[in-house]
mmCIF file of N, CA and C in Angstrom:
data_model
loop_
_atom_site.group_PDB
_atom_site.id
_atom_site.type_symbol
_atom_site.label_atom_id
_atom_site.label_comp_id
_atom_site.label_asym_id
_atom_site.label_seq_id
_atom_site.Cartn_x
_atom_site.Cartn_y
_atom_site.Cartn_z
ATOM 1 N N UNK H 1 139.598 74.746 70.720
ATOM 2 C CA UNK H 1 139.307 74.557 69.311
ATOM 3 C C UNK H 1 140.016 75.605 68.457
ATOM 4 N N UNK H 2 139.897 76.726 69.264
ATOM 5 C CA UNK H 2 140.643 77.741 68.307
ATOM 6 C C UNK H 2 142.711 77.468 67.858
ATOM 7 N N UNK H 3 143.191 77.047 68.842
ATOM 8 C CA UNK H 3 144.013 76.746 69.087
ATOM 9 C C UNK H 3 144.589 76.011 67.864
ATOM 10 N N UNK H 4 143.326 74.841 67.383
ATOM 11 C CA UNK H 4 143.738 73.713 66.462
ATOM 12 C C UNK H 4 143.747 74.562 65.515
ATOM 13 N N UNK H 5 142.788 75.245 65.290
ATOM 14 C CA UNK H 5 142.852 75.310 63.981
ATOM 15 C C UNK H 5 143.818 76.805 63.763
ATOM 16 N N UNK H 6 144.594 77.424 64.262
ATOM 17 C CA UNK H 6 145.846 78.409 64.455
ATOM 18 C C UNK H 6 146.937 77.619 63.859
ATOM 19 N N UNK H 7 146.716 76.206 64.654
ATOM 20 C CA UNK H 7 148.169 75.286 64.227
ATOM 21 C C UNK H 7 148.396 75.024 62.634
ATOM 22 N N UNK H 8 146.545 74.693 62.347
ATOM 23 C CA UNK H 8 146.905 74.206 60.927
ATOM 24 C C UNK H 8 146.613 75.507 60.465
ATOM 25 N N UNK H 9 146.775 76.629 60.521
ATOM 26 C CA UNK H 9 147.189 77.511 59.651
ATOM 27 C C UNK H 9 148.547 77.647 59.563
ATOM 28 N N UNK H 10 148.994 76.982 60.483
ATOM 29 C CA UNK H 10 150.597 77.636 60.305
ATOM 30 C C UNK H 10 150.983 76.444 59.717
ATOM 31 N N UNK H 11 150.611 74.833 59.627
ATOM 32 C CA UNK H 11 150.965 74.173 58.685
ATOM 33 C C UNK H 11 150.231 74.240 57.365
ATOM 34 N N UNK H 12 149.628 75.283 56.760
ATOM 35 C CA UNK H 12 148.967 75.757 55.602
ATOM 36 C C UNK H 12 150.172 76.517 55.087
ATOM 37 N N UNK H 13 150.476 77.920 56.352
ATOM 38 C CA UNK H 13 151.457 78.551 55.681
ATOM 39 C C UNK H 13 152.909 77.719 55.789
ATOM 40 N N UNK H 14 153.451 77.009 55.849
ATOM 41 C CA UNK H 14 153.963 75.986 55.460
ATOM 42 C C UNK H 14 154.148 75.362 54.180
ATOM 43 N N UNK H 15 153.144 74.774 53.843
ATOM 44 C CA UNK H 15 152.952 74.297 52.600
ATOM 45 C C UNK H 15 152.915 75.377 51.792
ATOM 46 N N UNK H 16 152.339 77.024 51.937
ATOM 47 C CA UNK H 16 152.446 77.725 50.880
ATOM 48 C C UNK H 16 153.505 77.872 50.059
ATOM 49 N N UNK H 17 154.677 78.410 51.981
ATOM 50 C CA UNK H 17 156.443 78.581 51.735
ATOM 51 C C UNK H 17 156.804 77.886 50.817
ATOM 52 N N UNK H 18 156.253 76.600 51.107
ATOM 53 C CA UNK H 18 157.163 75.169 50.563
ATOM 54 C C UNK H 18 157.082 75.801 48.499
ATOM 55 N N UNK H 19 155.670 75.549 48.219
ATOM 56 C CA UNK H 19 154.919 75.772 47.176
ATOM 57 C C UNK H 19 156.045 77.376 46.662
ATOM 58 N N UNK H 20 156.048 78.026 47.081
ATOM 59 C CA UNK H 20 157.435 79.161 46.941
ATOM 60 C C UNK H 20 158.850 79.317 46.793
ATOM 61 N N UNK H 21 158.825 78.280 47.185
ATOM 62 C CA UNK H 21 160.322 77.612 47.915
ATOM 63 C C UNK H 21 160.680 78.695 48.613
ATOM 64 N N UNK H 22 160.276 79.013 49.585
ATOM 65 C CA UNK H 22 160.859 79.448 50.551
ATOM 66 C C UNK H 22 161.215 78.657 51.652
ATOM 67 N N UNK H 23 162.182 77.654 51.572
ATOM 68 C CA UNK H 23 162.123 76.533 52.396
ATOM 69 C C UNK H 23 162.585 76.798 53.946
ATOM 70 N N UNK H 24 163.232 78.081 54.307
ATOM 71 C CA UNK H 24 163.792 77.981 55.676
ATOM 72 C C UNK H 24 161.979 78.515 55.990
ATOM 73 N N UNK H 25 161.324 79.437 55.588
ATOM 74 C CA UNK H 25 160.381 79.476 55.906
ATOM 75 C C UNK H 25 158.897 78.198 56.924
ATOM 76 N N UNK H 26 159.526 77.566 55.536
ATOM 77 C CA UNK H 26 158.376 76.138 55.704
ATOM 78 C C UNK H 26 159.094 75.442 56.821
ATOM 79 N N UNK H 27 160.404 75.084 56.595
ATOM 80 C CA UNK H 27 161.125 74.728 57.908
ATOM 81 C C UNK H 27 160.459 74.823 58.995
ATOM 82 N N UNK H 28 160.255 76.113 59.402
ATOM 83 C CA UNK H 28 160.427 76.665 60.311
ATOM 84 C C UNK H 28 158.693 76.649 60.900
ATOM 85 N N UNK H 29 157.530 76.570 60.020
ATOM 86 C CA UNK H 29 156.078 76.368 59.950
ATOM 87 C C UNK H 29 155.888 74.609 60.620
ATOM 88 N N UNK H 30 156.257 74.036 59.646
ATOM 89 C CA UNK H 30 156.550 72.555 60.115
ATOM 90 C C UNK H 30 157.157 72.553 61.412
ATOM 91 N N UNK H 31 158.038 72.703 61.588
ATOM 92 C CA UNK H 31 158.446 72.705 62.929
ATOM 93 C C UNK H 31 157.524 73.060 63.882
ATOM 94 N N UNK H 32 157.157 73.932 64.144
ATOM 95 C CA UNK H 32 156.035 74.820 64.599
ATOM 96 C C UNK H 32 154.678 73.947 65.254
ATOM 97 N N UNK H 33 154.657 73.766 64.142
ATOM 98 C CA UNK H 33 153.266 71.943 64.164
ATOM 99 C C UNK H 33 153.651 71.139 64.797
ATOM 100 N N UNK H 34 154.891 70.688 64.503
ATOM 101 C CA UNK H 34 155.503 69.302 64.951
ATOM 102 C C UNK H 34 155.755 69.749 66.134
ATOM 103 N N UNK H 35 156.143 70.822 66.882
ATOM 104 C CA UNK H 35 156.666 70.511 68.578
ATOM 105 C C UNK H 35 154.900 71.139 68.934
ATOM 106 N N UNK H 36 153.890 71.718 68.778
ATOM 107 C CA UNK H 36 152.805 72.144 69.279
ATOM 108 C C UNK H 36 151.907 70.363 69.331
ATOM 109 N N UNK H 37 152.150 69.437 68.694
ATOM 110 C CA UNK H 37 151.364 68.351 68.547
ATOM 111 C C UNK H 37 151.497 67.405 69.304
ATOM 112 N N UNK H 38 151.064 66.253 69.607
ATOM 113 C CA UNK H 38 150.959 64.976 70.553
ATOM 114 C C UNK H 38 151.543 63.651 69.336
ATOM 115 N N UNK H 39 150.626 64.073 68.468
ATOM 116 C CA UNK H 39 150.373 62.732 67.306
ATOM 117 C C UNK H 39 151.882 63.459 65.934
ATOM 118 N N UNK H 40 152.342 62.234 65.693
ATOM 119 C CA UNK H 40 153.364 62.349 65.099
ATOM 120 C C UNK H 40 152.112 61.974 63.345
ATOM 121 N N UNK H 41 152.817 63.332 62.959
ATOM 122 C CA UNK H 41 152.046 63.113 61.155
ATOM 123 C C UNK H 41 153.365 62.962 60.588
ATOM 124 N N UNK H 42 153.586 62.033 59.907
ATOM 125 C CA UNK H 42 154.510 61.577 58.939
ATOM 126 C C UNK H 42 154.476 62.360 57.690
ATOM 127 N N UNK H 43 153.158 62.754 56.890
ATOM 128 C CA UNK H 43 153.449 63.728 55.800
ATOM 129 C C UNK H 43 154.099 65.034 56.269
ATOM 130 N N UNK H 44 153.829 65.931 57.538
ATOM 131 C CA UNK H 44 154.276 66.808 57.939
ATOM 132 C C UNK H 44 156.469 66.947 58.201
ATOM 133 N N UNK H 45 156.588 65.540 59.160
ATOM 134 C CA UNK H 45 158.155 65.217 58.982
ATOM 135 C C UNK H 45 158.469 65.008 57.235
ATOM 136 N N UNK H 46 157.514 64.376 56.258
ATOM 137 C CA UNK H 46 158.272 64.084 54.963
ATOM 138 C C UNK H 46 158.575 65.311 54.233
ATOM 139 N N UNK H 47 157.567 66.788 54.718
ATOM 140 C CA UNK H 47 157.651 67.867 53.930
ATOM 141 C C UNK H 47 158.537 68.577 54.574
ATOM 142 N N UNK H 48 159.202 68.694 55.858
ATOM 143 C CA UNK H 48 160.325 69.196 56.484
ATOM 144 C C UNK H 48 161.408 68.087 55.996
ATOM 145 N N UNK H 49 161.587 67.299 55.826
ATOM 146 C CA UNK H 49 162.722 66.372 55.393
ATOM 147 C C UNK H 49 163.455 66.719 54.134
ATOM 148 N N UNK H 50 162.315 67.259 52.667
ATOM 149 C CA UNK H 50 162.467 67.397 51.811
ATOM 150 C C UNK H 50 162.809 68.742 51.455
ATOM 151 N N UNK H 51 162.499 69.659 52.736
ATOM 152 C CA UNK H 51 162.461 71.149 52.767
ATOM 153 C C UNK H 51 164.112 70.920 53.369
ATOM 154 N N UNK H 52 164.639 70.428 54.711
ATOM 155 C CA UNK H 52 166.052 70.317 54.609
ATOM 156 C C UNK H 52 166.938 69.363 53.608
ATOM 157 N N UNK H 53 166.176 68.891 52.625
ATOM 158 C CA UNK H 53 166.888 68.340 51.613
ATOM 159 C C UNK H 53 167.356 69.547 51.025
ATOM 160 N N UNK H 54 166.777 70.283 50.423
ATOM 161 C CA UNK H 54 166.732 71.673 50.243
ATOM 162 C C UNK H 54 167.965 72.622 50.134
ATOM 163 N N UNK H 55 167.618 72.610 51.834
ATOM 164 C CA UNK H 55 168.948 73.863 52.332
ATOM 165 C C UNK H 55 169.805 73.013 52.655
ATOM 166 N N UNK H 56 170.037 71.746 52.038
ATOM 167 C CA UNK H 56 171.354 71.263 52.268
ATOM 168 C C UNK H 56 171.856 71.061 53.310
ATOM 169 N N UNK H 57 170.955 70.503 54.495
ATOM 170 C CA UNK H 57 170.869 69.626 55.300
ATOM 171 C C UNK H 57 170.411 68.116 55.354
ATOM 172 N N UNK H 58 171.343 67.415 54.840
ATOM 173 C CA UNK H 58 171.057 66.112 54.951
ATOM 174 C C UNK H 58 170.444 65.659 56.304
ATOM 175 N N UNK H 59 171.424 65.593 57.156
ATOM 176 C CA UNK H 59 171.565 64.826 58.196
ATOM 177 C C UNK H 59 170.301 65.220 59.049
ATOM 178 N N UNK H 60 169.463 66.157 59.075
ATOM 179 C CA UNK H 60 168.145 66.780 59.551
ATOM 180 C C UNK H 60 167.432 66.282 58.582
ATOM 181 N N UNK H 61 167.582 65.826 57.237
ATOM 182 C CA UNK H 61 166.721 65.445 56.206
ATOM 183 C C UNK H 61 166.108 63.926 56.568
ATOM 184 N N UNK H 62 167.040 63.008 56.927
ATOM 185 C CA UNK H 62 167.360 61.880 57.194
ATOM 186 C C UNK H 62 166.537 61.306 58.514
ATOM 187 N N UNK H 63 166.676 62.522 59.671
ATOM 188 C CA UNK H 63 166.057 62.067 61.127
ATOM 189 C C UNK H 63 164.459 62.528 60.457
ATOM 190 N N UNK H 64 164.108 63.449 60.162
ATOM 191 C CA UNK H 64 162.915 63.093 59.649
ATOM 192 C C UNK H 64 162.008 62.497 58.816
ATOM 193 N N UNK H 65 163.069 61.469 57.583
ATOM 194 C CA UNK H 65 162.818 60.686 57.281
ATOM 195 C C UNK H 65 162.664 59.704 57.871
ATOM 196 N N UNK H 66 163.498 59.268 59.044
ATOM 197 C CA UNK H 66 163.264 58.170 59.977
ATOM 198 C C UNK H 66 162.213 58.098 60.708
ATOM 199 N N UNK H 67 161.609 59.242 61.362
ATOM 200 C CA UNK H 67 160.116 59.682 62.075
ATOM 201 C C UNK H 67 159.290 59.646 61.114
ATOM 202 N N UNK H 68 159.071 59.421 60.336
ATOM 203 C CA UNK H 68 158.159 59.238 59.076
ATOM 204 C C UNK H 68 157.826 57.779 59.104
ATOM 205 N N UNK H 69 159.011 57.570 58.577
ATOM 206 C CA UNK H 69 158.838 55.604 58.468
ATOM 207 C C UNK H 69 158.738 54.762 59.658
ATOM 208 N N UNK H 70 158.864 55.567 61.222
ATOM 209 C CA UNK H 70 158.576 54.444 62.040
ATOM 210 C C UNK H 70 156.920 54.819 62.327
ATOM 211 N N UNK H 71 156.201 55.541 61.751
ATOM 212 C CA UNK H 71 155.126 55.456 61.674
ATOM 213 C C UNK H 71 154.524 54.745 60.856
ATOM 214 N N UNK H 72 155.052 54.638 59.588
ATOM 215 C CA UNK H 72 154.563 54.089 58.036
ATOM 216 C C UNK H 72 155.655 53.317 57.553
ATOM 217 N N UNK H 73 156.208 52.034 58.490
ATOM 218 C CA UNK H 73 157.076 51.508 58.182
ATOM 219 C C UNK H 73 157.086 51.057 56.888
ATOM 220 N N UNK H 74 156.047 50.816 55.835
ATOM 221 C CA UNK H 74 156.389 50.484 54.361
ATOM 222 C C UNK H 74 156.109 51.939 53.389
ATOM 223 N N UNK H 75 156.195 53.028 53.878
ATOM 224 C CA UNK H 75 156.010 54.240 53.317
ATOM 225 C C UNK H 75 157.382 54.416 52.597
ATOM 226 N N UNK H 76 156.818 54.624 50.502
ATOM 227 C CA UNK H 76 157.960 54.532 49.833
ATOM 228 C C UNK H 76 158.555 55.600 50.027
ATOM 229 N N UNK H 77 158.093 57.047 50.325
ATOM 230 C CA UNK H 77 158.398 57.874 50.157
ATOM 231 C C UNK H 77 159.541 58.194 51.492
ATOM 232 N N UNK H 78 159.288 57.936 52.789
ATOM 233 C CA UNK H 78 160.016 57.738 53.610
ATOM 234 C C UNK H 78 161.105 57.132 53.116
ATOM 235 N N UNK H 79 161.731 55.899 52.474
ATOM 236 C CA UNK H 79 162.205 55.419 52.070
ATOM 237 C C UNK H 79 163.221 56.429 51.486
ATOM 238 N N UNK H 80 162.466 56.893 50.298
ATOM 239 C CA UNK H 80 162.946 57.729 48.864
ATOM 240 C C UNK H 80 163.839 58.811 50.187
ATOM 241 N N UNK H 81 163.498 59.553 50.826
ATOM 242 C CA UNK H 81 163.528 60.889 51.666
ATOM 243 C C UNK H 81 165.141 60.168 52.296
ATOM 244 N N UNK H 82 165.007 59.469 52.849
ATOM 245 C CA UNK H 82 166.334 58.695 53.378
ATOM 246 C C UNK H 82 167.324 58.398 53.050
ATOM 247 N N UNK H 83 167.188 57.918 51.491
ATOM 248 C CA UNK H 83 168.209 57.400 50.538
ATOM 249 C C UNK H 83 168.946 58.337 49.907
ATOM 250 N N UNK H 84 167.979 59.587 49.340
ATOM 251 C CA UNK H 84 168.587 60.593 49.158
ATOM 252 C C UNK H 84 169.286 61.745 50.341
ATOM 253 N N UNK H 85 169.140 61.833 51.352
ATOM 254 C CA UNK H 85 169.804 62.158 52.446
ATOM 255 C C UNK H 85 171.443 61.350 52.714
ATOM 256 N N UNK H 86 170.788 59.989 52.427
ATOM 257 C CA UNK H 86 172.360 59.344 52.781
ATOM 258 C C UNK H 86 173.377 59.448 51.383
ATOM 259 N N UNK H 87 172.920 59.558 50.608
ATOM 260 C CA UNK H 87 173.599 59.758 49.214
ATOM 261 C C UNK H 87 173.940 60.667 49.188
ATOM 262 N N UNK H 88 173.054 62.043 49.706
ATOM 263 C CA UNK H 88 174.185 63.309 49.834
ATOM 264 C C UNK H 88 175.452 63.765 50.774
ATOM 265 N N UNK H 89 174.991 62.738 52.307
ATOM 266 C CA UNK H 89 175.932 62.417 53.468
ATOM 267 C C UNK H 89 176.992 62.323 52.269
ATOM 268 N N UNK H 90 176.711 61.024 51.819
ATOM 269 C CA UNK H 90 178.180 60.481 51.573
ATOM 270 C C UNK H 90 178.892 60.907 50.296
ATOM 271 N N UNK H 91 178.255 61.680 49.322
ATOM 272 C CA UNK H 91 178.920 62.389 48.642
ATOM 273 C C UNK H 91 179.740 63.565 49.055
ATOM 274 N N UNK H 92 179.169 64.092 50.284
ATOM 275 C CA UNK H 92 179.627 65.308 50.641
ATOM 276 C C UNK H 92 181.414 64.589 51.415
ATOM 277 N N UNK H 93 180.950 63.357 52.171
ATOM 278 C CA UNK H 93 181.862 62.781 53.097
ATOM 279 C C UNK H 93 183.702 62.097 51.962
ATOM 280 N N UNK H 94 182.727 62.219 50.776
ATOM 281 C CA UNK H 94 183.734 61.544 49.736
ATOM 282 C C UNK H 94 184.415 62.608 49.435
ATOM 283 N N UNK H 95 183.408 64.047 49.128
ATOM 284 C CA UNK H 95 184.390 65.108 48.923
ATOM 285 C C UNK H 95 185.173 65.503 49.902
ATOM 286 N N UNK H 96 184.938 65.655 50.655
ATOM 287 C CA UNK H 96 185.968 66.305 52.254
ATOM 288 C C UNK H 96 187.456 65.255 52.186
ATOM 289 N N UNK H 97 187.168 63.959 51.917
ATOM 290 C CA UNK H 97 188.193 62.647 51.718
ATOM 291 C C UNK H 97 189.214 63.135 50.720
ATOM 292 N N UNK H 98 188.501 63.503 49.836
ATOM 293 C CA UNK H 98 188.782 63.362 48.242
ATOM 294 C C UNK H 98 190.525 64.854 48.583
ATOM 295 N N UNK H 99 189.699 65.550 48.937
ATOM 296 C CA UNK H 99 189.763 67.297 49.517
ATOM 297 C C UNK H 99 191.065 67.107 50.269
ATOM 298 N N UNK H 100 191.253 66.154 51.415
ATOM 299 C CA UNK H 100 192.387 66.090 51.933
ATOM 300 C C UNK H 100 193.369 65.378 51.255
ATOM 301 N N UNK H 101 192.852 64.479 50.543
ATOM 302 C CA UNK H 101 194.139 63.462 50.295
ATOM 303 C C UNK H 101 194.564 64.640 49.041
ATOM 304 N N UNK H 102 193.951 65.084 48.146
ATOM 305 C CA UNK H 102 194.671 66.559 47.597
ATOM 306 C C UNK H 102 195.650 67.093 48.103
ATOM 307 N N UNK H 103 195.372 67.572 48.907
ATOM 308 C CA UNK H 103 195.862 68.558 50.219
ATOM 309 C C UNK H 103 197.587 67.888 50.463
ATOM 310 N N UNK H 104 197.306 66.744 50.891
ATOM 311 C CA UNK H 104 198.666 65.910 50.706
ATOM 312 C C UNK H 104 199.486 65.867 50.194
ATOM 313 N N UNK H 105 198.789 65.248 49.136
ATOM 314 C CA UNK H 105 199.449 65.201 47.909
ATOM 315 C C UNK H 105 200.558 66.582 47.384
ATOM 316 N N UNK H 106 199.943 67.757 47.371
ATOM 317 C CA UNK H 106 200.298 68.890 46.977
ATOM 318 C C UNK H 106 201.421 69.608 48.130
ATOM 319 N N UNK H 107 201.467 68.778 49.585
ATOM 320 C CA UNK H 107 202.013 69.943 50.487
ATOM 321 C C UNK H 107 203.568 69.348 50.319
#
């Protein structure tokens, strides 16, 4: 019993980080929860998703948006968490494009 409730302190201090933005912090709290647990909590992956939205990790933003929604397959927010992950993928993927054909151009 003691155990449980250790965990959800550390997904408390979690949510504080978050509430701080100290996001590698919360990262790193969430995480914490998520590999100590059995049962997959979807709000817990949506607040690490949004926390590597953050530090500018999409592509970590995205897989935990996906573990979210195969729990709560009509969960909007899962949804929302995803879309904006792939929108930053591919902005970033347009700049790197954009970046070389420059590069070309100029050599």
């Amino acid at each position: 019993m003691e155990e449980v409730k250790d965990i959800q302190e550390v997904r408390k201090h979690g949510d504080q980080a978050f509430l701080e933005q100290d996001f590698e912090t919360a990262i790193h709290c969430y995480s914490q929860f998520i590999d100590s647990r059995r049962t997959v909590y979807p709000s817990v992956y949506a607040r690490r998703s949004l926390c590597y939205l953050f530090c500018n990790q999409p592509d970590r933003a995205l897989y935990d948006g996906m573990i979210a929604q195969e729990v709560f397959p009509d969960w909007p927010t899962a949804f929302y968490l995803q879309s904006v992950a792939l929108y930053i993928q591919i902005k970033y993927d347009h700049l790197i494009l954009l970046i070389l054909w420059k590069n070309q151009l100029f050599l």
